[in-house]
Tab-separated table of C-alpha atoms in Angstrom:
chain	number	residue	atom	x	y	z
Z	1	MET	CA	-20.000	9.108	14.315
Z	2	ASP	CA	-20.817	12.254	11.973
Z	3	ILE	CA	-17.432	13.189	10.918
Z	4	LYS	CA	-17.310	16.865	10.335
Z	5	ARG	CA	-13.961	18.017	9.485
Z	6	ILE	CA	-10.676	15.944	8.967
Z	7	GLY	CA	-7.293	16.880	9.756
Z	8	ILE	CA	-4.426	15.904	7.570
Z	9	ILE	CA	-0.580	15.774	9.211
Z	10	GLY	CA	1.662	16.185	6.355
Z	11	ALA	CA	0.872	17.675	3.886
Z	12	GLY	CA	2.933	16.033	1.528
Z	13	ALA	CA	1.943	13.301	-1.604
Z	14	MET	CA	-0.331	11.807	0.401
Z	15	GLY	CA	-1.227	14.120	2.121
Z	16	GLY	CA	-2.586	16.582	-0.902
Z	17	GLU	CA	-4.011	13.719	-2.594
Z	18	ILE	CA	-6.212	12.481	0.852
Z	19	ALA	CA	-6.960	15.988	0.531
Z	20	PHE	CA	-8.726	15.469	-2.853
Z	21	VAL	CA	-10.173	12.774	-1.700
Z	22	ALA	CA	-11.906	13.916	1.398
Z	23	THR	CA	-12.913	17.245	-0.232
Z	24	GLN	CA	-14.706	15.154	-3.328
Z	25	ALA	CA	-16.449	13.232	-0.476
Z	26	GLY	CA	-17.903	17.343	0.696
Z	27	ILE	CA	-15.801	16.787	3.672
Z	28	PRO	CA	-13.887	19.633	4.725
Z	29	VAL	CA	-10.190	19.434	5.628
Z	30	ILE	CA	-7.790	20.900	7.827
Z	31	LEU	CA	-3.905	20.251	6.425
Z	32	LYS	CA	-1.159	20.767	8.687
Z	33	ASP	CA	3.097	21.037	8.309
Z	34	THR	CA	6.136	22.225	9.296
Z	35	GLY	CA	5.965	25.098	7.167
Z	36	GLN	CA	4.409	26.806	4.372
Z	37	ASP	CA	6.176	25.560	1.312
Z	38	PHE	CA	4.651	21.959	2.192
Z	39	LEU	CA	1.294	23.224	2.402
Z	40	ASP	CA	1.471	25.140	-0.555
Z	41	ALA	CA	2.802	21.869	-2.136
Z	42	GLY	CA	-0.139	19.446	-0.597
Z	43	VAL	CA	-2.621	21.884	-1.566
Z	44	GLU	CA	-1.373	22.468	-5.376
Z	45	LYS	CA	-1.753	18.977	-5.749
Z	46	ALA	CA	-4.782	18.441	-4.845
Z	47	ARG	CA	-5.419	21.775	-6.973
Z	48	ARG	CA	-3.875	19.469	-10.290
Z	49	ILE	CA	-6.161	16.756	-9.763
Z	50	TYR	CA	-9.044	18.062	-9.087
Z	51	ALA	CA	-7.922	20.336	-12.391
Z	52	PHE	CA	-7.192	17.863	-14.572
Z	53	LYS	CA	-10.899	15.982	-13.487
Z	54	VAL	CA	-12.232	20.035	-14.990
Z	55	ARG	CA	-10.337	19.573	-18.054
Z	56	ARG	CA	-12.251	15.449	-18.406
Z	57	ARG	CA	-15.118	17.240	-17.850
Z	58	ARG	CA	-15.740	15.143	-14.774
Z	59	MET	CA	-16.797	18.073	-12.813
Z	60	THR	CA	-17.404	21.471	-13.396
Z	61	GLN	CA	-15.017	24.372	-12.594
Z	62	GLU	CA	-17.498	25.397	-10.343
Z	63	GLU	CA	-17.721	22.257	-8.265
Z	64	MET	CA	-13.642	22.342	-8.253
Z	65	ASP	CA	-13.861	25.720	-6.960
Z	66	GLU	CA	-15.985	24.424	-3.841
Z	67	ARG	CA	-14.526	20.975	-3.091
Z	68	ILE	CA	-10.726	23.396	-2.938
Z	69	ALA	CA	-12.515	26.080	-0.635
Z	70	LEU	CA	-13.156	23.039	2.086
Z	71	ILE	CA	-9.487	22.604	2.269
Z	72	ALA	CA	-7.861	24.873	5.179
Z	73	THR	CA	-4.663	24.804	5.898
Z	74	THR	CA	-2.266	25.802	9.035
Z	75	LEU	CA	1.075	25.546	10.994
Z	76	ASP	CA	-0.117	24.473	14.275
Z	77	TYR	CA	-2.800	22.911	16.311
Z	78	GLY	CA	-4.536	25.545	16.647
Z	79	PRO	CA	-7.546	24.300	14.233
Z	80	PHE	CA	-7.482	20.753	15.389
Z	81	SER	CA	-9.347	20.856	18.764
Z	82	ASP	CA	-12.386	20.786	16.130
Z	83	VAL	CA	-11.625	17.584	14.319
Z	84	ASP	CA	-13.025	14.265	14.275
Z	85	PHE	CA	-10.528	12.430	12.482
Z	86	VAL	CA	-7.184	12.895	12.105
Z	87	ILE	CA	-5.074	11.050	9.074
Z	88	GLU	CA	-1.625	11.288	9.655
Z	89	ALA	CA	0.593	10.858	6.824
Z	90	VAL	CA	4.738	12.230	8.320
Z	91	PRO	CA	7.426	10.376	6.220
Z	92	GLU	CA	8.246	6.966	7.368
Z	93	ASN	CA	10.160	7.499	11.558
Z	94	LEU	CA	9.152	5.980	14.511
Z	95	GLU	CA	9.918	8.769	16.421
Z	96	LEU	CA	8.700	11.362	14.638
Z	97	LYS	CA	5.185	9.636	14.110
Z	98	GLN	CA	5.465	8.664	17.767
Z	99	ARG	CA	5.808	12.505	19.005
Z	100	VAL	CA	2.681	13.313	16.390
Z	101	PHE	CA	0.381	11.302	17.856
Z	102	ALA	CA	0.981	12.570	21.609
Z	103	GLU	CA	0.891	15.690	19.614
Z	104	LEU	CA	-2.808	14.734	18.351
Z	105	GLU	CA	-3.822	13.443	21.348
Z	106	ALA	CA	-3.689	16.710	23.320
Z	107	ALA	CA	-4.622	18.870	21.175
Z	108	CYS	CA	-7.759	17.134	19.466
Z	109	PRO	CA	-10.959	16.282	21.313
Z	110	ALA	CA	-11.532	13.186	23.290
Z	111	HIS	CA	-13.262	11.815	20.489
Z	112	ALA	CA	-11.203	12.194	17.340
Z	113	ILE	CA	-9.358	9.182	15.921
Z	114	PHE	CA	-6.617	8.841	14.463
Z	115	GLY	CA	-5.403	6.690	11.387
Z	116	SER	CA	-1.830	6.308	10.378
Z	117	ASN	CA	-1.311	6.339	6.732
Z	118	THR	CA	2.136	4.359	8.084
Z	119	SER	CA	2.592	1.395	5.308
Z	120	SER	CA	6.154	0.182	7.416
Z	121	LEU	CA	5.921	1.039	10.669
Z	122	GLY	CA	3.504	-1.594	13.062
Z	123	ILE	CA	0.055	0.655	14.449
Z	124	THR	CA	0.960	-0.928	18.003
Z	125	ARG	CA	3.986	1.397	18.527
Z	126	ILE	CA	3.063	4.045	17.044
Z	127	ALA	CA	0.332	4.060	19.768
Z	128	GLU	CA	3.221	3.768	22.363
Z	129	LYS	CA	3.740	7.204	23.273
Z	130	THR	CA	0.572	8.215	24.001
Z	131	GLY	CA	-2.929	6.879	26.065
Z	132	CYS	CA	-5.015	6.446	23.573
Z	133	ALA	CA	-4.177	3.568	21.930
Z	134	ASP	CA	-8.450	2.817	21.680
Z	135	ARG	CA	-8.261	5.794	18.986
Z	136	ILE	CA	-5.870	5.053	17.106
Z	137	VAL	CA	-5.883	3.150	14.026
Z	138	GLY	CA	-3.667	2.214	10.925
Z	139	MET	CA	-5.665	3.742	7.302
Z	140	HIS	CA	-3.417	2.949	4.936
Z	141	PHE	CA	-4.255	3.679	1.198
Z	142	PHE	CA	-2.686	3.447	-1.925
Z	143	ASN	CA	-0.757	4.881	-4.618
Z	144	PRO	CA	-2.403	7.207	-6.781
Z	145	VAL	CA	-4.805	8.116	-3.644
Z	146	SER	CA	-7.161	9.675	-6.206
Z	147	MET	CA	-7.164	6.218	-8.151
Z	148	MET	CA	-7.069	3.286	-6.013
Z	149	ARG	CA	-10.024	1.449	-3.977
Z	150	LEU	CA	-8.371	-0.434	-1.135
Z	151	VAL	CA	-8.100	1.258	2.355
Z	152	GLU	CA	-6.318	-1.490	5.170
Z	153	VAL	CA	-7.572	-0.700	7.863
Z	154	VAL	CA	-4.597	-1.938	10.342
Z	155	ILE	CA	-6.506	-2.720	13.631
Z	156	GLY	CA	-3.660	-2.653	16.323
Z	157	ALA	CA	-3.237	-4.118	19.970
Z	158	GLY	CA	-4.780	-1.405	21.700
Z	159	THR	CA	-7.534	-0.385	18.728
Z	160	SER	CA	-11.347	-0.437	19.757
Z	161	ASP	CA	-13.717	-1.952	17.417
Z	162	ILE	CA	-15.593	1.849	17.540
Z	163	THR	CA	-12.336	3.184	16.161
Z	164	ALA	CA	-12.451	0.407	13.750
Z	165	ASP	CA	-15.937	0.678	12.505
Z	166	THR	CA	-16.212	4.566	11.810
Z	167	THR	CA	-12.652	3.879	10.277
Z	168	CYS	CA	-14.217	1.472	7.910
Z	169	ALA	CA	-17.659	4.075	6.956
Z	170	LEU	CA	-15.152	6.632	6.611
Z	171	ALA	CA	-13.457	4.930	4.038
Z	172	ASN	CA	-16.475	4.409	2.521
Z	173	ALA	CA	-17.524	7.260	2.453
Z	174	LEU	CA	-14.285	8.660	0.915
Z	175	GLY	CA	-15.608	6.379	-1.768
Z	176	LYS	CA	-12.895	3.858	-1.427
Z	177	THR	CA	-12.979	-0.590	0.122
Z	178	PRO	CA	-11.714	-0.374	3.865
Z	179	ILE	CA	-10.295	-4.282	4.382
Z	180	ARG	CA	-10.070	-5.088	8.189
Z	181	CYS	CA	-6.464	-6.766	8.740
Z	182	ARG	CA	-4.266	-6.858	12.153
Z	183	ASP	CA	-1.022	-5.061	12.800
Z	184	SER	CA	1.504	-7.282	10.794
Z	185	ALA	CA	4.471	-6.777	9.003
Z	186	GLY	CA	3.241	-5.759	5.277
Z	187	PHE	CA	-0.207	-5.859	6.516
Z	188	ILE	CA	-1.875	-7.550	3.371
Z	189	VAL	CA	-0.983	-5.895	-0.175
Z	190	ASN	CA	3.229	-5.394	0.955
Z	191	ARG	CA	3.593	-8.546	1.912
Z	192	LEU	CA	2.006	-10.866	-1.257
Z	193	LEU	CA	3.207	-7.925	-3.840
Z	194	CYS	CA	7.019	-8.515	-1.913
Z	195	ALA	CA	6.321	-13.050	-2.336
Z	196	ALA	CA	5.584	-12.261	-6.006
Z	197	MET	CA	8.779	-10.118	-6.321
Z	198	LEU	CA	11.286	-12.422	-4.815
Z	199	GLU	CA	9.820	-15.370	-6.814
Z	200	ALA	CA	10.498	-13.358	-9.765
Z	201	VAL	CA	13.526	-12.449	-9.073
Z	202	ARG	CA	14.131	-16.482	-8.276
Z	203	CYS	CA	12.530	-17.547	-11.794
Z	204	GLU	CA	15.198	-14.872	-13.985
Z	205	ARG	CA	17.901	-16.255	-12.014
Z	206	ASP	CA	16.603	-20.038	-12.050
Z	207	GLY	CA	17.409	-19.043	-16.052
Z	208	LEU	CA	13.687	-19.734	-17.144
Z	209	LEU	CA	13.472	-16.389	-18.434
Z	210	THR	CA	14.196	-12.728	-18.943
Z	211	ARG	CA	13.327	-10.079	-16.672
Z	212	ALA	CA	11.293	-8.792	-19.945
Z	213	GLU	CA	9.833	-11.868	-20.992
Z	214	LEU	CA	8.250	-12.391	-17.268
Z	215	ASP	CA	6.995	-9.501	-17.195
Z	216	ASN	CA	4.843	-9.639	-20.479
Z	217	ALA	CA	4.272	-13.123	-19.156
Z	218	LEU	CA	2.094	-11.505	-15.853
Z	219	VAL	CA	0.010	-8.775	-17.341
Z	220	LYS	CA	-1.147	-11.457	-20.070
Z	221	PRO	CA	-4.679	-12.803	-19.085
Z	222	ASP	CA	-4.088	-16.017	-17.612
Z	223	ALA	CA	-1.841	-14.548	-14.914
Z	224	GLY	CA	-3.811	-11.145	-14.369
Z	225	LEU	CA	-1.376	-8.743	-13.076
Z	226	PRO	CA	-1.858	-4.723	-14.346
Z	227	ILE	CA	2.311	-4.510	-14.882
Z	228	GLY	CA	5.326	-6.243	-14.486
Z	229	LEU	CA	7.379	-6.895	-11.305
Z	230	PHE	CA	10.133	-5.743	-12.499
Z	231	LYS	CA	8.805	-2.768	-14.127
Z	232	MET	CA	6.608	-1.877	-11.014
Z	233	ALA	CA	9.466	-2.000	-8.800
Z	234	ASP	CA	11.194	0.450	-10.998
Z	235	GLN	CA	7.915	2.829	-11.493
Z	236	LEU	CA	7.902	2.547	-6.919
Z	237	GLY	CA	11.426	3.010	-6.076
Z	238	ILE	CA	14.299	0.553	-5.565
Z	239	ASP	CA	14.729	2.321	-2.505
Z	240	LEU	CA	11.161	1.757	-0.870
Z	241	LEU	CA	11.200	-2.342	-2.832
Z	242	TYR	CA	14.107	-2.603	-0.606
Z	243	LYS	CA	12.971	-1.169	2.558
Z	244	VAL	CA	9.690	-3.214	2.517
Z	245	MET	CA	11.459	-6.454	2.598
Z	246	LYS	CA	14.373	-5.407	4.773
Z	247	ILE	CA	11.194	-4.845	7.670
Z	248	LEU	CA	9.712	-8.611	5.919
Z	249	ASP	CA	12.938	-10.437	6.204
Z	250	GLU	CA	13.312	-9.410	10.066
Z	251	ALA	CA	9.913	-9.739	10.750
Z	252	PHE	CA	9.474	-13.959	9.516
Z	253	GLY	CA	12.813	-14.224	7.844
Z	254	GLU	CA	14.644	-16.694	5.429
Z	255	ARG	CA	12.268	-16.398	2.665
Z	256	PHE	CA	11.920	-12.206	2.486
Z	257	ALA	CA	16.081	-12.130	2.437
Z	258	ILE	CA	17.123	-9.416	0.057
Z	259	PRO	CA	18.460	-10.921	-3.031
Z	260	GLU	CA	21.814	-10.082	-4.272
Z	261	GLU	CA	20.108	-8.452	-7.941
Z	262	ILE	CA	18.304	-6.042	-5.346
Z	263	GLU	CA	20.876	-5.176	-3.478
Z	264	LYS	CA	23.425	-3.921	-6.033
Z	265	LEU	CA	20.736	-2.231	-8.258
Z	266	HIS	CA	20.073	-0.671	-4.225
Z	267	SER	CA	24.397	-0.148	-3.376
Z	268	ALA	CA	24.893	0.934	-7.240
Z	269	GLY	CA	22.024	3.743	-6.582
Z	270	ALA	CA	20.192	2.407	-9.483
Z	271	LEU	CA	16.820	3.058	-7.731
Z	272	GLY	CA	14.622	2.218	-10.886
Z	273	VAL	CA	12.716	5.110	-13.215
Z	274	LYS	CA	13.802	8.285	-10.998
Z	275	SER	CA	17.405	6.897	-11.127
Z	276	GLY	CA	17.160	6.648	-15.006
Z	277	LYS	CA	17.990	2.934	-14.404
Z	278	GLY	CA	16.802	0.024	-12.175
Z	279	PHE	CA	16.015	-3.816	-13.368
Z	280	TYR	CA	15.386	-1.597	-16.607
Z	281	GLU	CA	17.215	0.883	-18.208
Z	282	TYR	CA	15.256	4.656	-18.991
Z	283	GLY	CA	17.703	6.947	-20.811
Z	284	GLN	CA	19.157	9.807	-19.088
Z	285	PRO	CA	16.474	11.526	-16.643
N	1	MET	CA	4.511	-26.724	-18.696
N	2	ASP	CA	7.252	-24.759	-21.216
N	3	ASN	CA	8.814	-22.181	-18.939
N	4	ARG	CA	6.301	-19.232	-19.370
N	5	GLU	CA	4.030	-21.435	-17.612
N	6	LEU	CA	5.571	-22.433	-14.948
N	7	ALA	CA	7.045	-18.932	-14.016
N	8	VAL	CA	3.504	-17.762	-14.260
N	9	ALA	CA	2.893	-20.764	-11.913
N	10	ARG	CA	5.655	-19.734	-9.294
N	11	VAL	CA	4.802	-16.244	-9.023
N	12	LEU	CA	0.631	-16.443	-8.119
N	13	THR	CA	2.036	-20.157	-6.305
N	14	ALA	CA	4.167	-17.855	-3.829
N	15	VAL	CA	1.444	-15.551	-3.519
N	16	VAL	CA	-0.695	-18.257	-2.806
N	17	ALA	CA	1.546	-20.545	-0.197
N	18	GLU	CA	2.205	-16.592	1.633
N	19	ALA	CA	-1.792	-15.777	1.357
N	20	ARG	CA	-1.962	-18.724	3.574
N	21	ARG	CA	0.197	-17.821	6.093
N	22	VAL	CA	-1.001	-14.171	6.309
N	23	ALA	CA	-4.833	-16.330	6.635
N	24	ALA	CA	-2.994	-18.723	9.467
N	25	GLU	CA	-1.616	-16.316	11.641
N	26	GLY	CA	-4.932	-14.452	11.607
N	27	VAL	CA	-4.319	-11.056	9.746
N	28	ALA	CA	-6.861	-11.405	7.561
N	29	ALA	CA	-9.632	-13.460	6.547
N	30	PRO	CA	-8.704	-15.318	3.017
N	31	GLU	CA	-12.161	-13.233	1.449
N	32	ASP	CA	-10.413	-9.790	2.338
N	33	ILE	CA	-7.208	-11.028	1.352
N	34	ASP	CA	-8.102	-11.306	-2.357
N	35	ASN	CA	-10.271	-8.331	-2.119
N	36	ALA	CA	-6.533	-6.354	-0.680
N	37	MET	CA	-5.384	-8.177	-4.157
N	38	ARG	CA	-7.965	-7.257	-6.298
N	39	TYR	CA	-8.318	-3.274	-4.767
N	40	GLY	CA	-4.871	-2.763	-3.912
N	41	ALA	CA	-2.916	-4.051	-6.454
N	42	LEU	CA	-5.130	-4.809	-9.839
N	43	PHE	CA	-4.542	-8.552	-9.390
N	44	LYS	CA	-6.734	-10.207	-11.852
N	45	LYS	CA	-6.693	-13.645	-9.931
N	46	PRO	CA	-5.860	-13.167	-6.523
N	47	PRO	CA	-4.528	-16.290	-4.351
N	48	PHE	CA	-7.952	-18.020	-2.923
N	49	ALA	CA	-9.561	-17.107	-6.209
N	50	TYR	CA	-6.605	-19.100	-8.324
N	51	THR	CA	-6.569	-21.728	-5.791
N	52	GLU	CA	-10.104	-22.527	-6.970
N	53	GLU	CA	-9.475	-22.118	-9.905
N	54	VAL	CA	-6.291	-24.404	-9.786
N	55	GLY	CA	-8.934	-26.608	-7.939
N	56	ALA	CA	-7.439	-27.588	-4.710
N	57	ASP	CA	-6.471	-30.560	-4.503
N	58	ALA	CA	-3.910	-29.580	-7.389
N	59	MET	CA	-2.722	-27.019	-5.737
N	60	ASN	CA	-1.352	-28.121	-2.687
N	61	ALA	CA	-0.202	-31.320	-4.475
N	62	ARG	CA	1.317	-28.255	-6.626
N	63	LEU	CA	2.775	-26.575	-3.459
N	64	ARG	CA	4.298	-29.936	-2.171
N	65	GLU	CA	6.467	-29.906	-5.656
N	66	PHE	CA	7.648	-26.408	-6.007
N	67	ALA	CA	8.623	-26.945	-1.883
N	68	GLN	CA	10.446	-29.616	-2.591
N	69	LYS	CA	12.099	-28.072	-6.262
N	70	PHE	CA	11.802	-24.316	-5.677
N	71	GLY	CA	12.440	-24.106	-1.900
N	72	LYS	CA	10.983	-22.663	1.335
N	73	GLN	CA	8.584	-19.986	0.058
N	74	PHE	CA	6.102	-23.005	-0.799
N	75	GLU	CA	6.095	-24.916	2.419
N	76	VAL	CA	2.879	-24.084	3.980
């Protein structure tokens, strides 16, 4: 399928970054949200990423202006009657996503494919309120989207092969590396990162090393992580970590049970860098 | 192994154990799991490559030992 225009629904942090990625590949986008403020923030996000590239001389101002011109915005579904692919990046709420996909089914052409950026809700469940599960797929980007190559292409119970193939081809066209997986809690990366995080917590609890020593050890060549796990948790936000762990605990059981150390930080509102305190302290935010 | 080596081994091996479950459940193929961890988590030693590095037999022995000493997260 030739993808001539991409709809992006949800202009939050992810929506703006996805708009950047799509327009950088020369594909026009139509960005939708429920308020002008959100749309402005999304466009501004894309603009800032482009401006950074221009400052670093990775593109000219002229090229940036051409790309920015490919971003259109809307508060209603009107323009979605002319899209080939929609990427959904609305907040992680099942009822909301189910409603959005039902609305997309009604508003978009019969060939349109709908990729959800969800990280914690199942693709099969999201598709439940539609009659087009075959055209619904997970398209899970990683933060920061402008830099991280991976897209987890999540195959729901009803997702067709054509949908999966088209989504992988689009990911490639966007300069990303698609990896297919089945619809399962945590998909691949979040599940394995949580397994690593939990073991790090156990190692500290067992008195093997302090968290700082552990983080230090994990970035050395013989371990090969890009950043320490406690540091990463603080950067991502302990609220997000908590949410993912709860889902994994529900799906897979005891080995993903939320450890006391994380339970305590979470209830105390010590959510990491954004709170000034998490596994580490950061001084006043 | 000193404490540092053991801690690193535990963390990376916990990922190996969970990755084996991901593959066994048919969620993704081993090569895809490794690439996902390379490009989504920037791991230089994704689980199946790390297993090759340690040696398949040695890794199985380690998983049995760690399961006994450190818990069910290592039972595969």
